[in-house]
C-alpha positions as YAML, in Angstrom:
chain: A
units: angstrom
residues:
- id: 1
  name: MET
  ca: [34.85, -50.61, -42.94]
- id: 2
  name: THR
  ca: [33.36, -46.94, -43.08]
- id: 3
  name: LEU
  ca: [32.00, -46.14, -46.42]
- id: 4
  name: ARG
  ca: [32.66, -42.64, -47.66]
- id: 5
  name: PRO
  ca: [29.75, -40.30, -48.23]
- id: 6
  name: PRO
  ca: [29.03, -39.74, -52.07]
- id: 7
  name: THR
  ca: [30.58, -36.72, -53.46]
- id: 8
  name: LEU
  ca: [28.41, -33.78, -54.70]
- id: 9
  name: ALA
  ca: [29.02, -34.98, -58.34]
- id: 10
  name: GLU
  ca: [27.92, -38.78, -57.47]
- id: 11
  name: GLU
  ca: [24.86, -37.40, -55.63]
- id: 12
  name: ALA
  ca: [23.80, -35.09, -58.69]
- id: 13
  name: TRP
  ca: [24.62, -38.06, -61.13]
- id: 14
  name: ARG
  ca: [22.28, -40.57, -59.24]
- id: 15
  name: LEU
  ca: [19.42, -37.96, -59.15]
- id: 16
  name: ALA
  ca: [19.74, -37.14, -62.89]
- id: 17
  name: PHE
  ca: [20.62, -40.46, -64.30]
- id: 18
  name: GLY
  ca: [19.76, -43.13, -61.52]
- id: 19
  name: THR
  ca: [21.98, -46.13, -62.01]
- id: 20
  name: LEU
  ca: [22.99, -45.44, -65.59]
- id: 21
  name: PRO
  ca: [26.86, -46.01, -65.64]
- id: 22
  name: ILE
  ca: [28.84, -42.78, -66.28]
- id: 23
  name: GLU
  ca: [30.54, -44.08, -69.38]
- id: 24
  name: GLU
  ca: [26.99, -44.85, -70.86]
- id: 25
  name: GLY
  ca: [25.90, -41.24, -69.69]
- id: 26
  name: LEU
  ca: [28.70, -39.78, -71.56]
- id: 27
  name: ALA
  ca: [27.92, -41.80, -74.73]
- id: 28
  name: LEU
  ca: [24.51, -40.47, -74.38]
- id: 29
  name: ARG
  ca: [25.39, -37.11, -74.22]
- id: 30
  name: GLU
  ca: [27.59, -37.67, -77.54]
- id: 31
  name: GLY
  ca: [24.70, -39.08, -79.48]
- id: 32
  name: THR
  ca: [21.18, -37.88, -80.58]
- id: 33
  name: GLU
  ca: [18.81, -40.47, -78.87]
- id: 34
  name: TRP
  ca: [16.28, -39.47, -76.33]
- id: 35
  name: ARG
  ca: [16.02, -41.58, -73.13]
- id: 36
  name: HIS
  ca: [13.25, -41.90, -70.48]
- id: 37
  name: PHE
  ca: [14.42, -42.73, -66.89]
- id: 38
  name: PRO
  ca: [11.36, -44.02, -64.79]
- id: 39
  name: GLY
  ca: [11.79, -42.66, -61.08]
- id: 40
  name: HIS
  ca: [10.05, -45.32, -59.03]
- id: 41
  name: ASP
  ca: [9.91, -42.64, -56.15]
- id: 42
  name: PRO
  ca: [7.47, -39.73, -56.47]
- id: 43
  name: ALA
  ca: [9.26, -37.75, -53.97]
- id: 44
  name: ARG
  ca: [12.78, -38.00, -55.82]
- id: 45
  name: TYR
  ca: [13.09, -34.49, -56.72]
- id: 46
  name: ALA
  ca: [10.72, -32.95, -53.88]
- id: 47
  name: HIS
  ca: [13.86, -31.58, -52.07]
- id: 48
  name: LEU
  ca: [15.15, -29.64, -55.12]
- id: 49
  name: LEU
  ca: [11.90, -27.72, -55.79]
- id: 50
  name: SER
  ca: [8.28, -27.19, -54.66]
- id: 51
  name: ILE
  ca: [5.38, -24.94, -55.63]
- id: 52
  name: ALA
  ca: [5.90, -23.29, -52.08]
- id: 53
  name: ASP
  ca: [9.38, -22.42, -53.12]
- id: 54
  name: ILE
  ca: [7.97, -20.71, -56.25]
- id: 55
  name: ASP
  ca: [5.26, -18.96, -54.31]
- id: 56
  name: ALA
  ca: [8.14, -17.51, -52.00]
- id: 57
  name: PHE
  ca: [10.13, -16.48, -54.97]
- id: 58
  name: LEU
  ca: [7.20, -14.57, -56.52]
- id: 59
  name: ALA
  ca: [6.87, -12.50, -53.38]
- id: 60
  name: THR
  ca: [10.47, -11.09, -53.92]
- id: 61
  name: ASP
  ca: [11.84, -8.41, -55.98]
- id: 62
  name: ALA
  ca: [14.02, -11.15, -57.86]
- id: 63
  name: ALA
  ca: [10.63, -12.23, -59.62]
- id: 64
  name: ALA
  ca: [11.17, -10.02, -62.67]
- id: 65
  name: ARG
  ca: [11.83, -9.97, -66.42]
- id: 66
  name: PRO
  ca: [13.81, -11.68, -67.97]
- id: 67
  name: ARG
  ca: [13.89, -14.28, -65.24]
- id: 68
  name: ILE
  ca: [10.31, -14.74, -65.40]
- id: 69
  name: SER
  ca: [8.26, -15.38, -68.62]
- id: 70
  name: MET
  ca: [5.12, -16.98, -69.41]
- id: 71
  name: ALA
  ca: [4.18, -19.12, -72.52]
- id: 72
  name: ASP
  ca: [0.54, -20.20, -73.55]
- id: 73
  name: GLY
  ca: [0.26, -22.70, -76.62]
- id: 74
  name: SER
  ca: [-3.37, -21.79, -77.22]
- id: 75
  name: ARG
  ca: [-2.48, -18.07, -78.36]
- id: 76
  name: GLN
  ca: [-2.65, -17.22, -81.79]
- id: 77
  name: GLY
  ca: [0.81, -16.50, -83.30]
- id: 78
  name: GLY
  ca: [3.70, -17.25, -81.10]
- id: 79
  name: ALA
  ca: [3.19, -19.01, -77.75]
- id: 80
  name: ALA
  ca: [4.96, -16.33, -75.60]
- id: 81
  name: VAL
  ca: [2.77, -14.16, -73.67]
- id: 82
  name: PRO
  ca: [3.39, -10.39, -74.02]
- id: 83
  name: GLU
  ca: [5.64, -8.92, -71.16]
- id: 84
  name: GLU
  ca: [2.93, -6.11, -70.57]
- id: 85
  name: ASP
  ca: [0.50, -8.83, -69.66]
- id: 86
  name: TYR
  ca: [2.25, -9.97, -66.40]
- id: 87
  name: ALA
  ca: [5.07, -7.50, -65.82]
- id: 88
  name: PHE
  ca: [5.36, -3.88, -65.18]
- id: 89
  name: GLU
  ca: [7.40, -1.39, -67.40]
- id: 90
  name: ASP
  ca: [10.60, -1.80, -65.07]
- id: 91
  name: GLY
  ca: [10.56, -5.65, -65.42]
- id: 92
  name: GLY
  ca: [8.95, -6.53, -61.86]
- id: 93
  name: ALA
  ca: [6.27, -9.07, -61.80]
- id: 94
  name: ASP
  ca: [2.78, -7.50, -61.97]
- id: 95
  name: LEU
  ca: [1.36, -10.26, -59.82]
- id: 96
  name: PRO
  ca: [-2.47, -9.79, -60.21]
- id: 97
  name: ASN
  ca: [-1.97, -10.04, -63.86]
- id: 98
  name: LEU
  ca: [0.45, -12.73, -63.67]
- id: 99
  name: PHE
  ca: [-1.86, -14.98, -61.49]
- id: 100
  name: ALA
  ca: [-4.74, -14.05, -64.11]
- id: 101
  name: CYS
  ca: [-2.63, -15.35, -66.89]
- id: 102
  name: PHE
  ca: [-1.68, -18.42, -65.05]
- id: 103
  name: ASP
  ca: [-5.44, -19.14, -64.19]
- id: 104
  name: ALA
  ca: [-6.17, -18.64, -68.09]
- id: 105
  name: GLY
  ca: [-3.68, -21.48, -68.85]
- id: 106
  name: ALA
  ca: [-0.23, -19.82, -69.21]
- id: 107
  name: THR
  ca: [2.68, -21.56, -68.16]
- id: 108
  name: LEU
  ca: [5.02, -19.75, -65.68]
- id: 109
  name: VAL
  ca: [8.74, -20.13, -66.76]
- id: 110
  name: ILE
  ca: [11.46, -19.17, -64.43]
- id: 111
  name: SER
  ca: [14.92, -19.27, -66.02]
- id: 112
  name: GLN
  ca: [18.16, -20.22, -64.29]
- id: 113
  name: PHE
  ca: [16.64, -20.58, -60.82]
- id: 114
  name: ASN
  ca: [19.64, -22.59, -59.73]
- id: 115
  name: GLN
  ca: [21.31, -18.87, -59.25]
- id: 116
  name: LEU
  ca: [18.65, -18.25, -56.65]
- id: 117
  name: HIS
  ca: [17.74, -21.51, -55.02]
- id: 118
  name: ALA
  ca: [20.45, -23.41, -53.09]
- id: 119
  name: PRO
  ca: [19.38, -27.00, -53.63]
- id: 120
  name: LEU
  ca: [19.22, -26.40, -57.41]
- id: 121
  name: ALA
  ca: [22.60, -24.77, -57.26]
- id: 122
  name: ARG
  ca: [24.21, -27.64, -55.33]
- id: 123
  name: PHE
  ca: [22.58, -30.18, -57.94]
- id: 124
  name: CYS
  ca: [23.63, -28.20, -61.04]
- id: 125
  name: ARG
  ca: [27.21, -27.96, -59.51]
- id: 126
  name: GLY
  ca: [27.55, -31.58, -59.10]
- id: 127
  name: LEU
  ca: [26.58, -32.03, -62.75]
- id: 128
  name: GLU
  ca: [29.16, -29.42, -63.86]
- id: 129
  name: GLN
  ca: [31.77, -31.18, -62.14]
- id: 130
  name: VAL
  ca: [31.01, -34.04, -64.16]
- id: 131
  name: PHE
  ca: [30.62, -32.59, -67.58]
- id: 132
  name: LEU
  ca: [32.92, -29.53, -67.10]
- id: 133
  name: HIS
  ca: [30.49, -26.97, -68.71]
- id: 134
  name: ALA
  ca: [27.83, -24.89, -67.26]
- id: 135
  name: VAL
  ca: [24.57, -26.42, -66.22]
- id: 136
  name: GLN
  ca: [21.36, -24.37, -65.59]
- id: 137
  name: ALA
  ca: [17.89, -25.26, -64.33]
- id: 138
  name: ASN
  ca: [14.68, -23.69, -65.67]
- id: 139
  name: ILE
  ca: [11.44, -23.98, -63.98]
- id: 140
  name: TYR
  ca: [8.01, -24.80, -65.70]
- id: 141
  name: LEU
  ca: [4.88, -24.62, -63.81]
- id: 142
  name: THR
  ca: [1.87, -25.31, -65.95]
- id: 143
  name: PRO
  ca: [-1.72, -25.26, -64.79]
- id: 144
  name: PRO
  ca: [-4.10, -28.18, -65.62]
- id: 145
  name: GLY
  ca: [-5.21, -28.87, -69.09]
- id: 146
  name: ALA
  ca: [-2.74, -26.54, -70.53]
- id: 147
  name: GLN
  ca: [0.38, -26.22, -72.96]
- id: 148
  name: GLY
  ca: [3.17, -23.80, -72.74]
- id: 149
  name: PHE
  ca: [5.21, -24.44, -75.92]
- id: 150
  name: ARG
  ca: [4.18, -26.17, -79.10]
- id: 151
  name: MET
  ca: [6.41, -28.41, -81.14]
- id: 152
  name: HIS
  ca: [10.00, -27.06, -80.94]
- id: 153
  name: TYR
  ca: [13.58, -28.30, -80.41]
- id: 154
  name: ASP
  ca: [16.11, -26.80, -77.94]
- id: 155
  name: THR
  ca: [19.46, -25.50, -78.78]
- id: 156
  name: HIS
  ca: [21.16, -27.63, -76.10]
- id: 157
  name: ASP
  ca: [20.72, -30.81, -74.51]
- id: 158
  name: VAL
  ca: [18.21, -31.05, -71.58]
- id: 159
  name: LEU
  ca: [17.13, -33.28, -68.85]
- id: 160
  name: VAL
  ca: [13.54, -33.02, -67.62]
- id: 161
  name: LEU
  ca: [12.80, -33.73, -63.98]
- id: 162
  name: GLN
  ca: [9.15, -34.16, -63.07]
- id: 163
  name: VAL
  ca: [8.74, -32.87, -59.63]
- id: 164
  name: GLN
  ca: [4.79, -32.81, -59.33]
- id: 165
  name: GLY
  ca: [1.90, -33.50, -61.38]
- id: 166
  name: GLU
  ca: [2.06, -35.37, -64.65]
- id: 167
  name: LYS
  ca: [2.92, -34.26, -68.07]
- id: 168
  name: ALA
  ca: [2.04, -35.85, -71.45]
- id: 169
  name: TRP
  ca: [5.08, -35.65, -73.95]
- id: 170
  name: ARG
  ca: [5.50, -36.20, -77.50]
- id: 171
  name: ILE
  ca: [8.87, -36.72, -78.94]
- id: 172
  name: TRP
  ca: [9.91, -37.00, -82.57]
- id: 173
  name: PRO
  ca: [13.00, -38.89, -82.73]
- id: 174
  name: GLY
  ca: [16.07, -37.84, -84.97]
- id: 175
  name: GLN
  ca: [17.36, -34.34, -85.81]
- id: 176
  name: PRO
  ca: [15.66, -32.63, -88.71]
- id: 177
  name: PHE
  ca: [17.95, -29.77, -88.26]
- id: 178
  name: PRO
  ca: [21.34, -31.05, -87.29]
- id: 179
  name: ASN
  ca: [23.14, -29.89, -83.97]
- id: 180
  name: PRO
  ca: [21.36, -26.39, -83.86]
- id: 181
  name: THR
  ca: [22.97, -23.81, -81.41]
- id: 182
  name: ARG
  ca: [21.83, -20.31, -80.33]
- id: 183
  name: ARG
  ca: [23.42, -18.92, -83.50]
- id: 184
  name: THR
  ca: [21.30, -21.15, -85.65]
- id: 185
  name: PRO
  ca: [17.79, -20.42, -84.44]
- id: 186
  name: TRP
  ca: [14.40, -22.06, -85.53]
- id: 187
  name: PRO
  ca: [14.72, -21.77, -89.28]
- id: 188
  name: GLY
  ca: [11.00, -22.52, -89.88]
- id: 189
  name: GLY
  ca: [9.08, -25.07, -92.04]
- id: 190
  name: ILE
  ca: [10.80, -28.17, -90.07]
- id: 191
  name: GLU
  ca: [8.98, -31.33, -90.19]
- id: 192
  name: PRO
  ca: [9.66, -34.35, -88.11]
- id: 193
  name: VAL
  ca: [11.70, -37.19, -89.60]
- id: 194
  name: ALA
  ca: [9.88, -39.99, -87.68]
- id: 195
  name: ASP
  ca: [6.50, -40.58, -85.94]
- id: 196
  name: ALA
  ca: [6.05, -39.18, -82.49]
- id: 197
  name: VAL
  ca: [6.35, -41.08, -79.45]
- id: 198
  name: ASN
  ca: [4.12, -40.59, -76.68]
- id: 199
  name: ILE
  ca: [5.18, -40.66, -72.88]
- id: 200
  name: THR
  ca: [3.64, -39.39, -69.55]
- id: 201
  name: LEU
  ca: [6.18, -38.30, -67.16]
- id: 202
  name: ARG
  ca: [5.26, -38.69, -63.36]
- id: 203
  name: PRO
  ca: [6.84, -37.46, -60.27]
- id: 204
  name: GLY
  ca: [10.28, -38.75, -59.99]
- id: 205
  name: ASP
  ca: [10.68, -39.39, -63.71]
- id: 206
  name: ALA
  ca: [13.32, -38.01, -65.85]
- id: 207
  name: LEU
  ca: [13.66, -37.51, -69.60]
- id: 208
  name: TYR
  ca: [16.73, -36.70, -71.60]
- id: 209
  name: VAL
  ca: [16.02, -34.87, -74.85]
- id: 210
  name: PRO
  ca: [19.22, -33.99, -77.02]
- id: 211
  name: ARG
  ca: [19.46, -30.78, -78.86]
- id: 212
  name: GLY
  ca: [17.60, -30.65, -82.17]
- id: 213
  name: VAL
  ca: [14.90, -33.54, -81.10]
- id: 214
  name: LEU
  ca: [11.57, -32.09, -81.79]
- id: 215
  name: HIS
  ca: [9.14, -32.37, -78.58]
- id: 216
  name: ASP
  ca: [5.97, -30.85, -76.95]
- id: 217
  name: ALA
  ca: [4.30, -31.34, -73.70]
- id: 218
  name: ALA
  ca: [0.77, -30.71, -72.14]
- id: 219
  name: THR
  ca: [-0.79, -31.33, -68.83]
- id: 220
  name: GLN
  ca: [-4.07, -33.09, -68.31]
- id: 221
  name: ASP
  ca: [-7.27, -31.89, -66.48]
- id: 222
  name: GLY
  ca: [-7.22, -32.02, -62.78]
- id: 223
  name: GLU
  ca: [-3.81, -30.92, -61.71]
- id: 224
  name: PRO
  ca: [-0.91, -28.69, -62.45]
- id: 225
  name: SER
  ca: [2.58, -29.93, -63.45]
- id: 226
  name: LEU
  ca: [5.93, -28.80, -62.03]
- id: 227
  name: HIS
  ca: [9.16, -29.77, -63.74]
- id: 228
  name: ILE
  ca: [12.61, -28.75, -63.77]
- id: 229
  name: THR
  ca: [14.51, -28.44, -67.17]
- id: 230
  name: VAL
  ca: [18.23, -28.94, -66.99]
- id: 231
  name: GLY
  ca: [19.87, -27.31, -69.62]
- id: 232
  name: PHE
  ca: [23.45, -28.74, -70.52]
- id: 233
  name: MET
  ca: [25.16, -25.56, -71.58]
- id: 234
  name: GLU
  ca: [28.23, -27.26, -73.39]
- id: 235
  name: PRO
  ca: [30.06, -25.17, -76.15]
- id: 236
  name: SER
  ca: [30.13, -26.23, -79.87]
- id: 237
  name: PHE
  ca: [33.26, -27.01, -81.85]
- id: 238
  name: ALA
  ca: [32.92, -23.70, -83.66]
- id: 239
  name: ALA
  ca: [32.69, -21.72, -80.16]
- id: 240
  name: VAL
  ca: [35.96, -23.37, -78.99]
- id: 241
  name: LEU
  ca: [37.54, -22.90, -82.17]
- id: 242
  name: ARG
  ca: [36.64, -19.17, -81.87]
- id: 243
  name: MET
  ca: [38.01, -19.06, -78.43]
- id: 244
  name: ALA
  ca: [41.27, -20.85, -79.56]
- id: 245
  name: VAL
  ca: [41.91, -18.32, -82.36]
- id: 246
  name: ASP
  ca: [41.15, -15.36, -79.85]
- id: 247
  name: LEU
  ca: [43.83, -16.81, -77.52]
- id: 248
  name: LEU
  ca: [46.32, -17.54, -80.30]
- id: 249
  name: GLU
  ca: [46.20, -14.10, -81.56]
- id: 250
  name: GLU
  ca: [47.55, -12.84, -78.27]
- id: 251
  name: ALA
  ca: [50.64, -14.71, -78.73]
- id: 252
  name: ASP
  ca: [51.21, -15.11, -82.46]
- id: 253
  name: PRO
  ca: [52.11, -11.95, -84.52]
- id: 254
  name: ALA
  ca: [51.20, -13.80, -87.61]
- id: 255
  name: LEU
  ca: [47.36, -13.66, -86.61]
- id: 256
  name: ARG
  ca: [47.67, -9.92, -85.96]
- id: 257
  name: ALA
  ca: [49.14, -9.31, -89.59]
- id: 258
  name: ALA
  ca: [46.96, -7.44, -91.97]
- id: 259
  name: PHE
  ca: [44.85, -9.75, -94.27]
- id: 260
  name: PRO
  ca: [45.70, -8.86, -97.85]
- id: 261
  name: THR
  ca: [42.19, -8.55, -99.17]
- id: 262
  name: TRP
  ca: [43.79, -7.25, -102.38]
- id: 263
  name: ARG
  ca: [44.91, -11.02, -103.04]
- id: 264
  name: LEU
  ca: [41.28, -12.17, -103.10]
- id: 265
  name: ALA
  ca: [41.09, -11.47, -106.88]
- id: 266
  name: GLU
  ca: [43.96, -14.20, -107.28]
- id: 267
  name: GLY
  ca: [41.34, -16.87, -106.49]
- id: 268
  name: PRO
  ca: [40.59, -19.23, -103.51]
- id: 269
  name: GLY
  ca: [44.25, -20.85, -103.84]
- id: 270
  name: SER
  ca: [45.63, -17.81, -102.20]
- id: 271
  name: LEU
  ca: [43.54, -17.85, -99.29]
- id: 272
  name: ALA
  ca: [44.38, -21.57, -98.54]
- id: 273
  name: THR
  ca: [48.05, -20.68, -98.89]
- id: 274
  name: LEU
  ca: [47.64, -18.17, -96.19]
- id: 275
  name: ALA
  ca: [45.21, -20.16, -94.09]
- id: 276
  name: GLN
  ca: [46.78, -23.50, -93.76]
- id: 277
  name: PRO
  ca: [49.79, -22.58, -91.63]
- id: 278
  name: LEU
  ca: [47.63, -20.61, -89.15]
- id: 279
  name: ALA
  ca: [45.12, -23.39, -89.14]
- id: 280
  name: ALA
  ca: [47.86, -25.94, -88.18]
- id: 281
  name: LYS
  ca: [48.93, -23.83, -85.10]
- id: 282
  name: LEU
  ca: [45.52, -24.32, -83.60]
- id: 283
  name: ALA
  ca: [46.05, -28.08, -83.40]
- id: 284
  name: GLU
  ca: [49.42, -27.68, -81.63]
- id: 285
  name: PRO
  ca: [49.47, -29.10, -78.08]
- id: 286
  name: ALA
  ca: [50.32, -25.56, -76.57]
- id: 287
  name: ALA
  ca: [47.24, -23.93, -78.35]
- id: 288
  name: LEU
  ca: [45.07, -26.70, -77.19]
- id: 289
  name: GLU
  ca: [46.43, -26.55, -73.75]
- id: 290
  name: ARG
  ca: [45.75, -22.70, -73.61]
- id: 291
  name: THR
  ca: [42.12, -23.28, -74.76]
- id: 292
  name: ALA
  ca: [41.48, -26.04, -72.43]
- id: 293
  name: LEU
  ca: [42.82, -23.88, -69.54]
- id: 294
  name: ALA
  ca: [40.50, -21.02, -70.81]
- id: 295
  name: LEU
  ca: [37.45, -23.25, -70.50]
- id: 296
  name: LEU
  ca: [38.10, -24.47, -67.08]
- id: 297
  name: ASP
  ca: [38.65, -20.70, -65.99]
- id: 298
  name: ARG
  ca: [35.66, -19.54, -67.62]
- id: 299
  name: LEU
  ca: [33.45, -22.21, -66.15]
- id: 300
  name: ALA
  ca: [34.82, -21.47, -62.66]
- id: 301
  name: ALA
  ca: [34.57, -17.54, -63.06]
- id: 302
  name: ASP
  ca: [31.07, -17.58, -64.57]
- id: 303
  name: GLN
  ca: [29.10, -19.73, -62.39]
- id: 304
  name: PRO
  ca: [28.31, -19.10, -58.71]
- id: 305
  name: ALA
  ca: [31.37, -19.90, -56.63]
- id: 306
  name: LEU
  ca: [29.73, -22.00, -53.85]
- id: 307
  name: LEU
  ca: [32.62, -21.51, -51.55]
- id: 308
  name: ALA
  ca: [32.84, -23.13, -48.27]
- id: 309
  name: ARG
  ca: [33.02, -20.05, -45.88]
- id: 310
  name: GLY
  ca: [30.99, -17.27, -44.78]
- id: 311
  name: LEU
  ca: [31.85, -13.80, -43.66]
- id: 312
  name: PHE
  ca: [33.65, -15.13, -40.41]
- id: 313
  name: PRO
  ca: [35.46, -18.30, -41.44]
- id: 314
  name: LYS
  ca: [37.18, -20.47, -38.45]
- id: 315
  name: ASP
  ca: [40.76, -21.05, -38.70]
- id: 316
  name: PRO
  ca: [41.43, -24.67, -38.66]
- id: 317
  name: SER
  ca: [43.71, -26.42, -35.95]
- id: 318
  name: ALA
  ca: [46.28, -29.28, -36.65]
- id: 319
  name: GLU
  ca: [43.62, -31.92, -35.85]
- id: 320
  name: THR
  ca: [40.70, -30.43, -37.80]
- id: 321
  name: LYS
  ca: [39.58, -32.70, -40.64]
- id: 322
  name: LEU
  ca: [39.36, -30.88, -43.87]
- id: 323
  name: ARG
  ca: [38.37, -31.45, -47.48]
- id: 324
  name: LEU
  ca: [38.36, -29.43, -50.57]
- id: 325
  name: ALA
  ca: [35.05, -27.54, -50.78]
- id: 326
  name: PRO
  ca: [32.66, -29.67, -52.41]
- id: 327
  name: GLY
  ca: [30.77, -27.11, -54.27]
- id: 328
  name: ALA
  ca: [33.88, -24.98, -55.52]
- id: 329
  name: LEU
  ca: [34.61, -25.64, -59.18]
- id: 330
  name: HIS
  ca: [38.54, -26.20, -59.25]
- id: 331
  name: ALA
  ca: [41.15, -27.91, -61.20]
- id: 332
  name: LEU
  ca: [44.70, -28.64, -60.01]
- id: 333
  name: VAL
  ca: [46.55, -28.44, -63.51]
- id: 334
  name: PRO
  ca: [50.38, -29.47, -63.51]
- id: 335
  name: GLU
  ca: [52.89, -27.21, -64.66]
- id: 336
  name: PRO
  ca: [54.64, -27.94, -68.00]
- id: 337
  name: SER
  ca: [57.79, -28.01, -66.21]
- id: 338
  name: GLY
  ca: [56.72, -30.93, -63.95]
- id: 339
  name: GLU
  ca: [57.37, -28.93, -60.98]
- id: 340
  name: GLY
  ca: [54.21, -27.87, -59.06]
- id: 341
  name: ALA
  ca: [50.83, -26.96, -60.32]
- id: 342
  name: SER
  ca: [48.18, -24.09, -60.69]
- id: 343
  name: LEU
  ca: [45.19, -24.29, -58.64]
- id: 344
  name: ARG
  ca: [42.38, -22.87, -60.98]
- id: 345
  name: TRP
  ca: [39.30, -21.79, -59.34]
- id: 346
  name: ALA
  ca: [36.84, -18.90, -59.23]
- id: 347
  name: GLY
  ca: [39.59, -16.40, -57.92]
- id: 348
  name: ALA
  ca: [43.05, -15.79, -59.32]
- id: 349
  name: PRO
  ca: [45.23, -19.10, -60.20]
- id: 350
  name: ILE
  ca: [47.12, -20.14, -57.17]
- id: 351
  name: ALA
  ca: [50.90, -21.32, -57.85]
- id: 352
  name: LEU
  ca: [51.63, -24.41, -55.98]
- id: 353
  name: GLY
  ca: [55.06, -25.89, -55.14]
- id: 354
  name: ALA
  ca: [55.29, -29.85, -55.56]
- id: 355
  name: ARG
  ca: [54.81, -30.28, -51.88]
- id: 356
  name: GLU
  ca: [51.59, -27.97, -51.78]
- id: 357
  name: ALA
  ca: [50.13, -29.62, -55.07]
- id: 358
  name: GLU
  ca: [50.58, -33.03, -53.15]
- id: 359
  name: TRP
  ca: [48.62, -31.57, -50.07]
- id: 360
  name: VAL
  ca: [45.77, -30.49, -52.28]
- id: 361
  name: GLU
  ca: [45.50, -33.94, -53.95]
- id: 362
  name: ARG
  ca: [45.31, -35.43, -50.19]
- id: 363
  name: LEU
  ca: [42.69, -32.89, -49.15]
- id: 364
  name: ALA
  ca: [40.41, -34.13, -52.11]
- id: 365
  name: GLU
  ca: [40.04, -37.12, -50.08]
- id: 366
  name: GLY
  ca: [39.99, -35.32, -46.69]
- id: 367
  name: ALA
  ca: [43.01, -34.97, -44.26]
- id: 368
  name: THR
  ca: [44.06, -33.11, -41.17]
- id: 369
  name: PRO
  ca: [47.07, -30.70, -41.28]
- id: 370
  name: ALA
  ca: [48.83, -32.90, -38.80]
- id: 371
  name: GLU
  ca: [48.55, -35.86, -41.19]
- id: 372
  name: LEU
  ca: [49.90, -33.73, -43.94]
- id: 373
  name: GLY
  ca: [52.64, -32.37, -41.65]
- id: 374
  name: LEU
  ca: [52.50, -29.47, -39.44]
- id: 375
  name: GLU
  ca: [54.11, -27.25, -42.07]
- id: 376
  name: SER
  ca: [51.03, -27.62, -43.80]
- id: 377
  name: LEU
  ca: [48.78, -25.69, -41.25]
- id: 378
  name: GLY
  ca: [49.32, -22.18, -42.65]
- id: 379
  name: PHE
  ca: [48.53, -23.40, -46.33]
- id: 380
  name: CYS
  ca: [45.49, -24.99, -45.03]
- id: 381
  name: ARG
  ca: [44.40, -21.80, -43.30]
- id: 382
  name: LYS
  ca: [44.95, -19.79, -46.41]
- id: 383
  name: LEU
  ca: [42.67, -22.05, -48.46]
- id: 384
  name: ARG
  ca: [40.24, -22.13, -45.58]
- id: 385
  name: ARG
  ca: [39.81, -18.29, -45.86]
- id: 386
  name: LEU
  ca: [39.65, -18.43, -49.46]
- id: 387
  name: GLY
  ca: [36.85, -20.75, -49.09]
- id: 388
  name: LEU
  ca: [38.33, -23.61, -50.70]
- id: 389
  name: LEU
  ca: [38.38, -25.95, -47.89]
- id: 390
  name: ALA
  ca: [35.56, -27.25, -45.66]
- id: 391
  name: GLU
  ca: [35.52, -29.13, -42.42]
- id: 392
  name: ASP
  ca: [35.04, -32.65, -43.04]
...
């Protein structure tokens, strides 16, 4: 029996969460508990990133603000190093001064390096296929005996992958400010709700920290620390509701009607009378379906496409084994009528008949046009030219 190779999502899950069952991982994402995942393999993340990769990146024009930044926890006031200390007025990296800041103890931060570095792009794409929201990878390179950021919390869940060196972390369990988002920045004066837990991350280890959980980290003397912070950029309920209202406004004249501010003096009861029927419409299946499709479309459109073609794609023959492109975000959405489906991806949605939808489902597992039926050859060539099919 020939075992099929792991999918992109399965590979990413194992790198991120080891042997943790996916249902437990989803439950972890829905809670507020942090978790340490010992790696037992110092080279576990070596193929994702290296200091040599960062050196090569710094030698390019892509090394510029705001993608690059620096932080130094020993500074008075905020830890962020002023831009003029390491970048030119146009945002480009001033390498002599950047290196001087790094040598003096500042951490180099590279944001969303998955948009530039193929191994990280594939890794993030695999996690996006699991969680169905955007995933990003920020890079932190800290010199020996230094600290980038002081105690803080993030406004999204993160998974820290220790690539090289060691870093001592302090984690204060709990959420003193519940469920913060980018719209609710650090309010100041926050105190931990529990004693700190100390943990040292070594190469191959991973650390999951939910948003709102206070933490800090510092290197020890002797060697630098390189880690990847994977950011889980899921929308909040409020963000999804805002999207749902915007979409409903396009279809429902009642939401486009003038709001009678002259009724405000009548008291809150008048507002409830106006709002209740409109709020109920947000929970109707049609509105929820419309919002779900918009979320899928936004994910595919906003993230790098990772299509399975170059500038000169090769048309498949009837005997070419094909599979849906592993890195392309896509969703096969049945039509409400039950006839056919819509293939959602980075391009315009593709309307499929019932037979074509069946072909797409079989191509997810791998098939030749001959196995699908020779009439599928033209369809397969179309998807191949779009970059949605790869040779298996």
